[in-house]
PDB file of C-alpha atoms in Angstrom:
ATOM      1  CA  MET J   2      41.927 -32.229  39.949  1.00 55.00           C
ATOM      2  CA  THR J   3      43.010 -35.355  38.167  1.00 56.00           C
ATOM      3  CA  PRO J   4      46.337 -37.022  38.819  1.00 54.00           C
ATOM      4  CA  GLU J   5      47.513 -35.978  35.298  1.00 60.00           C
ATOM      5  CA  SER J   6      46.469 -32.315  35.769  1.00 55.00           C
ATOM      6  CA  ARG J   7      48.082 -32.286  39.196  1.00 53.00           C
ATOM      7  CA  ARG J   8      51.348 -33.665  37.779  1.00 58.00           C
ATOM      8  CA  LYS J   9      51.311 -30.985  35.059  1.00 46.00           C
ATOM      9  CA  HIS J  10      50.631 -28.273  37.612  1.00 48.00           C
ATOM     10  CA  GLU J  11      53.557 -29.441  39.807  1.00 50.00           C
ATOM     11  CA  GLN J  12      55.826 -29.543  36.772  1.00 50.00           C
ATOM     12  CA  ALA J  13      54.870 -25.934  35.917  1.00 43.00           C
ATOM     13  CA  ASP J  14      55.609 -24.891  39.491  1.00 46.00           C
ATOM     14  CA  GLU J  15      58.988 -26.660  39.351  1.00 46.00           C
ATOM     15  CA  GLN J  16      59.801 -24.903  36.084  1.00 42.00           C
ATOM     16  CA  ALA J  17      58.809 -21.493  37.538  1.00 42.00           C
ATOM     17  CA  ASP J  18      60.999 -22.150  40.629  1.00 42.00           C
ATOM     18  CA  GLU J  19      63.912 -23.092  38.419  1.00 41.00           C
ATOM     19  CA  GLN J  20      63.493 -19.931  36.322  1.00 42.00           C
ATOM     20  CA  GLN J  21      63.297 -17.849  39.462  1.00 48.00           C
ATOM     21  CA  ASP J  22      66.399 -19.459  40.891  1.00 45.00           C
ATOM     22  CA  ALA J  23      68.269 -18.900  37.554  1.00 41.00           C
ATOM     23  CA  GLY J  24      67.218 -15.273  37.651  1.00 55.00           C
ATOM     24  CA  LEU J  25      68.420 -14.895  41.290  1.00 62.00           C
ATOM     25  CA  ASP J  26      71.764 -16.511  40.363  1.00 71.00           C
ATOM     26  CA  ALA J  27      72.182 -14.135  37.437  1.00 70.00           C
ATOM     27  CA  ILE J  28      71.469 -11.158  39.693  1.00 83.00           C
ATOM     28  CA  MET J  29      73.741 -12.271  42.521  1.00 79.00           C
ATOM     29  CA  SER J  30      76.545 -13.095  40.050  1.00 84.00           C
ATOM     30  CA  GLU J  31      76.955  -9.356  39.589  1.00 89.00           C
ATOM     31  CA  ARG J  32      77.844  -8.793  43.224  1.00 92.00           C
ATOM     32  CA  ARG J  33      81.541  -9.210  42.824  1.00 90.00           C
ATOM     33  CA  GLN J  34      81.705  -6.777  39.928  1.00 92.00           C
ATOM     34  CA  LEU J  35      79.578  -4.256  42.005  1.00 95.00           C
ATOM     35  CA  LEU J  36      81.885  -4.606  45.078  1.00 95.00           C
ATOM     36  CA  ASN J  37      84.943  -4.110  42.964  1.00 94.00           C
ATOM     37  CA  LEU J  38      83.463  -1.002  41.373  1.00 96.00           C
ATOM     38  CA  ALA J  39      82.179   0.488  44.718  1.00 96.00           C
ATOM     39  CA  TYR J  40      85.480  -0.049  46.528  1.00 96.00           C
ATOM     40  CA  ARG J  41      87.471   1.751  43.808  1.00 95.00           C
ATOM     41  CA  LEU J  42      84.950   4.546  43.802  1.00 96.00           C
ATOM     42  CA  LEU J  43      84.616   5.032  47.515  1.00 95.00           C
ATOM     43  CA  GLY J  44      87.982   3.772  49.005  1.00 93.00           C
ATOM     44  CA  SER J  45      86.107   2.236  51.876  1.00 92.00           C
ATOM     45  CA  LEU J  46      85.088  -1.423  52.324  1.00 89.00           C
ATOM     46  CA  ALA J  47      82.216  -0.540  54.621  1.00 89.00           C
ATOM     47  CA  ASP J  48      80.877   2.153  52.272  1.00 93.00           C
ATOM     48  CA  ALA J  49      81.278  -0.229  49.307  1.00 94.00           C
ATOM     49  CA  GLU J  50      79.274  -2.980  51.068  1.00 94.00           C
ATOM     50  CA  ASP J  51      76.561  -0.519  52.001  1.00 95.00           C
ATOM     51  CA  ALA J  52      76.344   0.756  48.463  1.00 96.00           C
ATOM     52  CA  VAL J  53      75.961  -2.754  46.982  1.00 96.00           C
ATOM     53  CA  GLN J  54      73.427  -3.665  49.623  1.00 95.00           C
ATOM     54  CA  GLU J  55      71.390  -0.533  48.748  1.00 97.00           C
ATOM     55  CA  THR J  56      71.582  -1.518  45.078  1.00 97.00           C
ATOM     56  CA  TYR J  57      70.098  -4.955  45.716  1.00 95.00           C
ATOM     57  CA  THR J  58      67.480  -3.423  48.028  1.00 95.00           C
ATOM     58  CA  ARG J  59      66.305  -1.224  45.207  1.00 97.00           C
ATOM     59  CA  TRP J  60      66.233  -4.196  42.806  1.00 95.00           C
ATOM     60  CA  TYR J  61      64.091  -6.304  45.104  1.00 93.00           C
ATOM     61  CA  ALA J  62      61.826  -3.328  45.837  1.00 96.00           C
ATOM     62  CA  MET J  63      60.549  -3.559  42.275  1.00 94.00           C
ATOM     63  CA  SER J  64      57.718  -5.821  41.281  1.00 94.00           C
ATOM     64  CA  ARG J  65      58.342  -9.053  39.417  1.00 91.00           C
ATOM     65  CA  ALA J  66      56.936  -7.429  36.268  1.00 94.00           C
ATOM     66  CA  GLU J  67      59.266  -4.424  36.655  1.00 94.00           C
ATOM     67  CA  GLN J  68      62.276  -6.761  37.088  1.00 92.00           C
ATOM     68  CA  GLU J  69      61.362  -8.758  34.049  1.00 91.00           C
ATOM     69  CA  ALA J  70      61.008  -5.528  32.036  1.00 94.00           C
ATOM     70  CA  VAL J  71      64.666  -4.757  32.631  1.00 93.00           C
ATOM     71  CA  GLU J  72      66.565  -5.811  29.511  1.00 91.00           C
ATOM     72  CA  SER J  73      69.985  -6.095  31.163  1.00 91.00           C
ATOM     73  CA  PRO J  74      69.829  -6.593  34.988  1.00 92.00           C
ATOM     74  CA  GLY J  75      73.643  -6.326  35.170  1.00 92.00           C
ATOM     75  CA  ALA J  76      73.656  -2.975  33.458  1.00 93.00           C
ATOM     76  CA  TRP J  77      70.791  -1.829  35.638  1.00 95.00           C
ATOM     77  CA  LEU J  78      72.625  -2.842  38.829  1.00 96.00           C
ATOM     78  CA  THR J  79      75.763  -1.126  37.688  1.00 95.00           C
ATOM     79  CA  LYS J  80      73.900   2.081  36.834  1.00 96.00           C
ATOM     80  CA  VAL J  81      72.202   2.123  40.216  1.00 97.00           C
ATOM     81  CA  ALA J  82      75.413   1.281  42.126  1.00 97.00           C
ATOM     82  CA  GLY J  83      77.301   4.037  40.250  1.00 97.00           C
ATOM     83  CA  ARG J  84      74.690   6.596  41.090  1.00 97.00           C
ATOM     84  CA  ILE J  85      74.667   5.596  44.753  1.00 97.00           C
ATOM     85  CA  CYS J  86      78.402   5.875  44.810  1.00 97.00           C
ATOM     86  CA  LEU J  87      78.284   9.294  43.160  1.00 96.00           C
ATOM     87  CA  ASN J  88      75.927  10.512  45.902  1.00 95.00           C
ATOM     88  CA  VAL J  89      78.090   8.959  48.604  1.00 95.00           C
ATOM     89  CA  LEU J  90      81.192  10.701  47.235  1.00 94.00           C
ATOM     90  CA  GLY J  91      79.407  14.023  47.266  1.00 89.00           C
ATOM     91  CA  SER J  92      78.394  13.677  50.923  1.00 89.00           C
ATOM     92  CA  ALA J  93      81.751  12.238  51.835  1.00 84.00           C
ATOM     93  CA  ARG J  94      83.445  15.497  50.895  1.00 77.00           C
ATOM     94  CA  THR J  95      81.368  17.357  53.471  1.00 76.00           C
ATOM     95  CA  ARG J  96      82.002  14.667  56.130  1.00 80.00           C
ATOM     96  CA  ARG J  97      85.741  14.744  55.546  1.00 80.00           C
ATOM     97  CA  GLU J  98      85.850  18.477  56.180  1.00 79.00           C
ATOM     98  CA  THR J  99      85.335  17.621  59.885  1.00 85.00           C
ATOM     99  CA  TYR J 100      87.558  14.526  59.819  1.00 90.00           C
ATOM    100  CA  VAL J 101      90.405  14.738  62.366  1.00 93.00           C
ATOM    101  CA  GLY J 102      93.715  14.854  60.483  1.00 92.00           C
ATOM    102  CA  GLU J 103      94.422  13.241  57.117  1.00 94.00           C
ATOM    103  CA  TRP J 104      91.961  10.861  55.451  1.00 94.00           C
ATOM    104  CA  ILE J 105      93.526   7.744  53.818  1.00 96.00           C
ATOM    105  CA  PRO J 106      91.543   5.063  51.858  1.00 95.00           C
ATOM    106  CA  GLU J 107      90.880   1.884  53.791  1.00 95.00           C
ATOM    107  CA  PRO J 108      93.708  -0.652  53.302  1.00 95.00           C
ATOM    108  CA  LEU J 109      93.055  -4.183  52.022  1.00 92.00           C
ATOM    109  CA  PRO J 110      94.846  -7.291  53.312  1.00 90.00           C
ATOM    110  CA  GLY J 111      96.084  -9.912  50.849  1.00 76.00           C
ATOM    111  CA  SER J 112      97.996 -10.122  47.625  1.00 59.00           C
ATOM    112  CA  ASP J 113      95.723 -11.855  45.124  1.00 55.00           C
ATOM    113  CA  GLY J 114      92.288 -10.672  46.117  1.00 51.00           C
ATOM    114  CA  TRP J 115      90.393 -10.052  49.312  1.00 49.00           C
ATOM    115  CA  THR J 116      86.982 -11.247  50.381  1.00 53.00           C
ATOM    116  CA  VAL J 117      84.660  -8.628  51.913  1.00 53.00           C
ATOM    117  CA  GLY J 118      83.281  -9.525  55.264  1.00 50.00           C
ATOM    118  CA  ALA J 119      85.995 -11.995  56.387  1.00 46.00           C
ATOM    119  CA  PRO J 120      89.500 -11.279  57.594  1.00 44.00           C
ATOM    120  CA  GLY J 121      91.951 -12.612  55.031  1.00 43.00           C
ATOM    121  CA  GLY J 122      89.041 -13.832  52.904  1.00 41.00           C
ATOM    122  CA  ALA J 123      88.959 -17.188  54.692  1.00 41.00           C
ATOM    123  CA  GLY J 124      85.823 -19.230  54.024  1.00 42.00           C
ATOM    124  CA  ALA J 125      83.796 -16.403  52.593  1.00 48.00           C
ATOM    125  CA  ASP J 126      81.786 -16.252  49.406  1.00 51.00           C
ATOM    126  CA  PRO J 127      84.050 -15.941  46.270  1.00 50.00           C
ATOM    127  CA  ALA J 128      81.400 -13.558  44.895  1.00 53.00           C
ATOM    128  CA  ASP J 129      82.591 -11.048  47.450  1.00 59.00           C
ATOM    129  CA  ARG J 130      86.190 -11.114  46.343  1.00 66.00           C
ATOM    130  CA  ILE J 131      87.835  -7.796  45.458  1.00 76.00           C
ATOM    131  CA  THR J 132      90.438  -8.173  42.704  1.00 80.00           C
ATOM    132  CA  LEU J 133      93.671  -6.497  43.578  1.00 77.00           C
ATOM    133  CA  ASP J 134      95.363  -4.649  40.649  1.00 82.00           C
ATOM    134  CA  GLU J 135      97.001  -1.333  40.002  1.00 85.00           C
ATOM    135  CA  SER J 136      93.678   0.561  40.405  1.00 88.00           C
ATOM    136  CA  VAL J 137      93.453  -0.389  44.095  1.00 90.00           C
ATOM    137  CA  THR J 138      97.047   0.283  45.078  1.00 92.00           C
ATOM    138  CA  MET J 139      97.140   2.966  47.746  1.00 95.00           C
ATOM    139  CA  ALA J 140      98.911   5.340  45.397  1.00 93.00           C
ATOM    140  CA  PHE J 141      96.048   5.148  42.929  1.00 92.00           C
ATOM    141  CA  LEU J 142      93.302   5.435  45.514  1.00 94.00           C
ATOM    142  CA  VAL J 143      94.943   8.536  46.935  1.00 94.00           C
ATOM    143  CA  VAL J 144      94.949  10.088  43.448  1.00 93.00           C
ATOM    144  CA  PHE J 145      91.265   9.239  43.152  1.00 93.00           C
ATOM    145  CA  GLU J 146      90.620  11.197  46.307  1.00 91.00           C
ATOM    146  CA  ALA J 147      91.853  14.393  44.618  1.00 89.00           C
ATOM    147  CA  MET J 148      89.324  14.035  41.793  1.00 94.00           C
ATOM    148  CA  THR J 149      85.863  15.434  41.793  1.00 94.00           C
ATOM    149  CA  PRO J 150      83.153  12.750  42.290  1.00 95.00           C
ATOM    150  CA  ALA J 151      82.119  12.973  38.658  1.00 96.00           C
ATOM    151  CA  GLU J 152      85.772  12.659  37.504  1.00 97.00           C
ATOM    152  CA  ARG J 153      86.252   9.685  39.660  1.00 96.00           C
ATOM    153  CA  VAL J 154      83.171   7.881  38.531  1.00 97.00           C
ATOM    154  CA  ALA J 155      83.860   8.617  34.811  1.00 97.00           C
ATOM    155  CA  PHE J 156      87.464   7.554  35.049  1.00 96.00           C
ATOM    156  CA  VAL J 157      86.926   4.345  37.051  1.00 96.00           C
ATOM    157  CA  LEU J 158      83.931   3.231  34.928  1.00 96.00           C
ATOM    158  CA  HIS J 159      85.628   3.916  31.592  1.00 96.00           C
ATOM    159  CA  ASP J 160      89.339   3.450  32.132  1.00 95.00           C
ATOM    160  CA  VAL J 161      89.245   0.665  34.691  1.00 93.00           C
ATOM    161  CA  PHE J 162      86.044  -1.181  33.921  1.00 94.00           C
ATOM    162  CA  ARG J 163      85.816  -0.225  30.200  1.00 94.00           C
ATOM    163  CA  TYR J 164      82.253   0.955  30.182  1.00 95.00           C
ATOM    164  CA  PRO J 165      81.495   3.022  27.012  1.00 96.00           C
ATOM    165  CA  PHE J 166      80.948   6.724  27.603  1.00 97.00           C
ATOM    166  CA  ALA J 167      77.271   6.392  26.546  1.00 96.00           C
ATOM    167  CA  GLU J 168      76.685   4.150  29.573  1.00 95.00           C
ATOM    168  CA  VAL J 169      78.872   6.295  31.815  1.00 97.00           C
ATOM    169  CA  ALA J 170      76.783   9.322  30.828  1.00 97.00           C
ATOM    170  CA  GLU J 171      73.578   7.657  32.089  1.00 94.00           C
ATOM    171  CA  ILE J 172      75.223   7.145  35.511  1.00 95.00           C
ATOM    172  CA  VAL J 173      76.861  10.503  35.873  1.00 96.00           C
ATOM    173  CA  GLY J 174      73.891  12.406  34.429  1.00 94.00           C
ATOM    174  CA  ARG J 175      75.950  14.225  31.777  1.00 96.00           C
ATOM    175  CA  THR J 176      76.471  13.885  28.030  1.00 97.00           C
ATOM    176  CA  PRO J 177      78.907  11.352  26.699  1.00 97.00           C
ATOM    177  CA  ALA J 178      81.135  14.189  25.490  1.00 97.00           C
ATOM    178  CA  ALA J 179      81.195  15.703  28.944  1.00 98.00           C
ATOM    179  CA  CYS J 180      82.028  12.300  30.484  1.00 97.00           C
ATOM    180  CA  ARG J 181      84.899  11.949  27.978  1.00 97.00           C
ATOM    181  CA  GLN J 182      86.232  15.300  29.246  1.00 98.00           C
ATOM    182  CA  LEU J 183      85.818  14.206  32.834  1.00 97.00           C
ATOM    183  CA  ALA J 184      87.817  10.969  32.241  1.00 97.00           C
ATOM    184  CA  SER J 185      90.448  12.962  30.387  1.00 97.00           C
ATOM    185  CA  SER J 186      90.843  15.450  33.247  1.00 96.00           C
ATOM    186  CA  ALA J 187      91.085  12.479  35.669  1.00 95.00           C
ATOM    187  CA  ARG J 188      93.746  10.834  33.453  1.00 94.00           C
ATOM    188  CA  ARG J 189      95.824  13.946  33.570  1.00 93.00           C
ATOM    189  CA  ARG J 190      95.631  13.975  37.363  1.00 90.00           C
ATOM    190  CA  VAL J 191      96.913  10.441  37.408  1.00 89.00           C
ATOM    191  CA  ALA J 192      99.729  11.253  34.928  1.00 87.00           C
ATOM    192  CA  ALA J 193     100.789  14.336  36.888  1.00 83.00           C
ATOM    193  CA  THR J 194     101.246  12.442  40.231  1.00 79.00           C
ATOM    194  CA  ARG J 195     102.338   9.134  38.858  1.00 69.00           C
ATOM    195  CA  ALA J 196     104.765   9.900  36.064  1.00 58.00           C
ATOM    196  CA  GLU J 197     106.477   6.550  36.073  1.00 66.00           C
ATOM    197  CA  ALA J 198     105.787   2.981  36.972  1.00 68.00           C
ATOM    198  CA  GLY J 199     107.395   1.708  40.096  1.00 76.00           C
ATOM    199  CA  PRO J 200     109.710  -1.364  40.444  1.00 87.00           C
ATOM    200  CA  THR J 201     108.420  -4.857  40.568  1.00 88.00           C
ATOM    201  CA  ALA J 202     106.742  -6.108  43.695  1.00 89.00           C
ATOM    202  CA  THR J 203     109.741  -8.271  44.414  1.00 92.00           C
ATOM    203  CA  ARG J 204     112.054  -5.274  44.389  1.00 94.00           C
ATOM    204  CA  GLN J 205     109.517  -3.229  46.482  1.00 95.00           C
ATOM    205  CA  ALA J 206     109.495  -6.085  49.014  1.00 96.00           C
ATOM    206  CA  VAL J 207     113.278  -5.713  49.383  1.00 97.00           C
ATOM    207  CA  VAL J 208     112.966  -1.926  49.954  1.00 97.00           C
ATOM    208  CA  VAL J 209     110.212  -2.330  52.444  1.00 97.00           C
ATOM    209  CA  ARG J 210     112.251  -4.920  54.345  1.00 97.00           C
ATOM    210  CA  ARG J 211     115.186  -2.533  54.508  1.00 98.00           C
ATOM    211  CA  PHE J 212     112.902   0.116  55.936  1.00 98.00           C
ATOM    212  CA  LYS J 213     111.588  -2.385  58.551  1.00 97.00           C
ATOM    213  CA  GLU J 214     115.045  -3.528  59.553  1.00 97.00           C
ATOM    214  CA  ALA J 215     116.408   0.040  59.862  1.00 97.00           C
ATOM    215  CA  TRP J 216     113.401   1.041  61.927  1.00 96.00           C
ATOM    216  CA  GLU J 217     113.707  -1.967  64.266  1.00 95.00           C
ATOM    217  CA  ALA J 218     117.469  -1.334  64.660  1.00 95.00           C
ATOM    218  CA  LEU J 219     116.901   2.362  65.398  1.00 95.00           C
ATOM    219  CA  ASP J 220     119.433   3.094  62.607  1.00 97.00           C
ATOM    220  CA  ILE J 221     118.718   6.649  61.491  1.00 97.00           C
ATOM    221  CA  GLU J 222     121.350   6.626  58.725  1.00 97.00           C
ATOM    222  CA  ALA J 223     119.920   3.451  57.217  1.00 97.00           C
ATOM    223  CA  LEU J 224     116.391   4.758  57.545  1.00 97.00           C
ATOM    224  CA  ILE J 225     117.270   8.001  55.823  1.00 98.00           C
ATOM    225  CA  GLY J 226     119.096   6.039  53.147  1.00 97.00           C
ATOM    226  CA  VAL J 227     116.054   3.967  52.164  1.00 98.00           C
ATOM    227  CA  LEU J 228     113.781   7.101  51.930  1.00 98.00           C
ATOM    228  CA  ASP J 229     113.736   9.448  48.934  1.00 97.00           C
ATOM    229  CA  PRO J 230     115.067  12.901  50.021  1.00 97.00           C
ATOM    230  CA  ALA J 231     111.677  14.387  49.193  1.00 97.00           C
ATOM    231  CA  ALA J 232     109.615  11.584  50.719  1.00 97.00           C
ATOM    232  CA  THR J 233     106.244  12.256  52.313  1.00 97.00           C
ATOM    233  CA  ALA J 234     104.519  10.374  55.169  1.00 98.00           C
ATOM    234  CA  VAL J 235     100.832  10.624  55.952  1.00 98.00           C
ATOM    235  CA  SER J 236      99.095   9.183  59.002  1.00 97.00           C
ATOM    236  CA  ASP J 237      95.357   8.544  59.524  1.00 97.00           C
ATOM    237  CA  GLY J 238      94.095   8.217  63.082  1.00 96.00           C
ATOM    238  CA  GLY J 239      90.730   9.717  62.528  1.00 94.00           C
ATOM    239  CA  GLY J 240      90.753  11.197  66.036  1.00 93.00           C
ATOM    240  CA  ARG J 241      90.630   7.651  67.414  1.00 92.00           C
ATOM    241  CA  ALA J 242      94.327   6.829  67.472  1.00 94.00           C
ATOM    242  CA  VAL J 243      97.497   8.956  67.884  1.00 91.00           C
ATOM    243  CA  ALA J 244      98.714  10.172  64.556  1.00 93.00           C
ATOM    244  CA  HIS J 245     100.577  13.154  63.128  1.00 92.00           C
ATOM    245  CA  LEU J 246      97.821  15.467  61.831  1.00 91.00           C
ATOM    246  CA  GLN J 247      99.848  16.955  58.996  1.00 93.00           C
ATOM    247  CA  PRO J 248     101.885  15.209  56.225  1.00 96.00           C
ATOM    248  CA  LEU J 249     105.604  14.935  57.012  1.00 97.00           C
ATOM    249  CA  GLU J 250     108.013  15.954  54.302  1.00 97.00           C
ATOM    250  CA  GLY J 251     111.712  15.024  53.894  1.00 98.00           C
ATOM    251  CA  ALA J 252     113.646  11.898  54.602  1.00 98.00           C
ATOM    252  CA  GLU J 253     115.403  13.179  57.741  1.00 97.00           C
ATOM    253  CA  ARG J 254     112.239  14.560  59.365  1.00 97.00           C
ATOM    254  CA  ILE J 255     110.369  11.340  58.698  1.00 98.00           C
ATOM    255  CA  ALA J 256     113.237   9.156  59.957  1.00 97.00           C
ATOM    256  CA  ARG J 257     113.569  11.100  63.168  1.00 97.00           C
ATOM    257  CA  LEU J 258     109.907  10.939  63.999  1.00 95.00           C
ATOM    258  CA  TYR J 259     109.640   7.288  63.267  1.00 95.00           C
ATOM    259  CA  LEU J 260     112.610   6.607  65.503  1.00 95.00           C
ATOM    260  CA  THR J 261     111.024   8.631  68.265  1.00 94.00           C
ATOM    261  CA  ILE J 262     107.823   6.545  67.870  1.00 90.00           C
ATOM    262  CA  ALA J 263     109.866   3.290  67.983  1.00 91.00           C
ATOM    263  CA  ARG J 264     111.636   4.323  71.212  1.00 91.00           C
ATOM    264  CA  LEU J 265     108.408   5.392  72.968  1.00 88.00           C
ATOM    265  CA  ALA J 266     106.085   2.607  71.729  1.00 83.00           C
ATOM    266  CA  PRO J 267     105.372  -0.495  73.854  1.00 81.00           C
ATOM    267  CA  PRO J 268     106.621  -3.892  72.700  1.00 80.00           C
ATOM    268  CA  ARG J 269     105.271  -4.776  69.246  1.00 90.00           C
ATOM    269  CA  THR J 270     105.845  -6.893  66.216  1.00 94.00           C
ATOM    270  CA  ILE J 271     106.283  -5.505  62.683  1.00 95.00           C
ATOM    271  CA  LEU J 272     104.976  -7.907  60.052  1.00 95.00           C
ATOM    272  CA  GLU J 273     105.735  -7.866  56.373  1.00 96.00           C
ATOM    273  CA  THR J 274     102.418  -8.277  54.613  1.00 95.00           C
ATOM    274  CA  PRO J 275     100.682  -7.303  51.309  1.00 94.00           C
ATOM    275  CA  VAL J 276      98.693  -4.113  51.522  1.00 95.00           C
ATOM    276  CA  ASN J 277      96.351  -3.479  48.543  1.00 93.00           C
ATOM    277  CA  GLY J 278      98.319  -6.001  46.544  1.00 91.00           C
ATOM    278  CA  LEU J 279     101.790  -4.519  47.143  1.00 93.00           C
ATOM    279  CA  PRO J 280     104.441  -5.103  49.875  1.00 95.00           C
ATOM    280  CA  GLY J 281     103.584  -3.289  53.091  1.00 97.00           C
ATOM    281  CA  LEU J 282     103.891  -3.586  56.840  1.00 97.00           C
ATOM    282  CA  ALA J 283     101.497  -4.158  59.757  1.00 96.00           C
ATOM    283  CA  VAL J 284     102.281  -3.352  63.360  1.00 96.00           C
ATOM    284  CA  GLU J 285     100.841  -5.824  65.855  1.00 95.00           C
ATOM    285  CA  SER J 286     100.633  -5.276  69.601  1.00 92.00           C
ATOM    286  CA  ASP J 287      98.855  -7.490  72.110  1.00 90.00           C
ATOM    287  CA  GLY J 288      97.415  -9.598  69.266  1.00 90.00           C
ATOM    288  CA  ARG J 289      95.850  -6.609  67.507  1.00 93.00           C
ATOM    289  CA  ILE J 290      96.924  -4.827  64.372  1.00 96.00           C
ATOM    290  CA  GLU J 291      97.322  -1.188  65.386  1.00 96.00           C
ATOM    291  CA  THR J 292      98.899   0.297  62.203  1.00 97.00           C
ATOM    292  CA  VAL J 293      99.061  -0.675  58.567  1.00 97.00           C
ATOM    293  CA  PHE J 294     101.623   0.900  56.285  1.00 98.00           C
ATOM    294  CA  ALA J 295     101.446   1.158  52.537  1.00 97.00           C
ATOM    295  CA  PHE J 296     104.339   2.416  50.493  1.00 97.00           C
ATOM    296  CA  GLU J 297     105.198   3.811  47.040  1.00 96.00           C
ATOM    297  CA  VAL J 298     108.685   3.084  45.774  1.00 96.00           C
ATOM    298  CA  SER J 299     110.549   4.819  43.077  1.00 94.00           C
ATOM    299  CA  THR J 300     112.447   3.261  40.208  1.00 92.00           C
ATOM    300  CA  ASP J 301     115.695   3.883  42.032  1.00 93.00           C
ATOM    301  CA  ASP J 302     114.424   1.797  44.973  1.00 95.00           C
ATOM    302  CA  ARG J 303     113.711   4.607  47.398  1.00 97.00           C
ATOM    303  CA  ILE J 304     110.502   5.075  49.331  1.00 97.00           C
ATOM    304  CA  THR J 305     108.670   8.175  48.040  1.00 96.00           C
ATOM    305  CA  HIS J 306     105.425   7.943  49.990  1.00 97.00           C
ATOM    306  CA  ILE J 307     104.328   6.314  53.198  1.00 98.00           C
ATOM    307  CA  TRP J 308     100.643   5.955  54.231  1.00 98.00           C
ATOM    308  CA  ALA J 309     100.084   4.833  57.809  1.00 98.00           C
ATOM    309  CA  VAL J 310      96.510   3.887  58.657  1.00 98.00           C
ATOM    310  CA  ARG J 311      95.802   3.883  62.489  1.00 97.00           C
ATOM    311  CA  ASN J 312      92.075   4.574  62.590  1.00 96.00           C
ATOM    312  CA  PRO J 313      90.705   1.325  64.221  1.00 96.00           C
ATOM    313  CA  ASP J 314      87.508   1.553  62.186  1.00 94.00           C
ATOM    314  CA  LYS J 315      89.599   1.039  59.034  1.00 95.00           C
ATOM    315  CA  LEU J 316      91.567  -1.825  60.488  1.00 95.00           C
ATOM    316  CA  ARG J 317      88.711  -4.184  61.366  1.00 91.00           C
ATOM    317  CA  PRO J 318      89.324  -6.434  58.349  1.00 88.00           C
ATOM    318  CA  TRP J 319      92.904  -6.947  59.623  1.00 93.00           C
ATOM    319  CA  GLN J 320      91.996  -8.199  63.059  1.00 90.00           C
ATOM    320  CA  ARG J 321      92.017 -11.945  63.724  1.00 74.00           C
ATOM    321  CA  GLN J 322      88.571 -13.129  64.754  1.00 46.00           C
TER     322      GLN J 322
END
């Protein structure tokens, strides 16, 4: 091989490597979108990461020719991730029939986005960042849990991520008209349970602080006063931590149980911290977060719903490494 032909060959190899790197960058740039989609669909960080990993595994299982034949890799990845999540949602319903007590979606730390795989998002890849907006508040995720898997996928893809129904249909395996009906049904579920928008995050923070202060002071009257008379409280221990197995209803009942817990609990610190983008609380004992509280607050500044996550498997992202 002459020096000139060798130089041309090396240039061709460099160009091929650059094209391959550009293709890899384009594929990996979809990771953040896929994680955001999967978390909203599954309500679990661990399951979302697994779904995205499986999506990429299927992409790289294809030959180079098969990959190059894909007109839109991003659309392909989304379609595969959506189908994987749909399957996971179907099997999750069966698993949750044997779950001990109430199942609550996995809470996210942070207020402006959270990075999967690193507590607090410190030093991790920005491509893994989950954007926190209304669709990941605990109130919304709990409503999602009441939907059928097909409703949830159709609603999240269309109403949250703005995918056209023609593309949603390919993922759900139904006609565009059927997917339109699924999203409409899901929309009615949301409207039925969330009739009005809550107060601003600043006002919610004030209400959550009043709850915290009343709880710490063992002031039952103040605690009852910050709760809506018809408030509900749900606790998720998953059989791995002590939790009330049935939802509590009514301000006085909730207040009395929480004060009993406060009197019996060992020394701990109650921290004010964002949970899924809204003001919440975290209970720390011996350097470990043992409970994370998310709240829904009404327009008259009363707490209407409390979600307490105690299952340690769901609190791993909250622990300091």
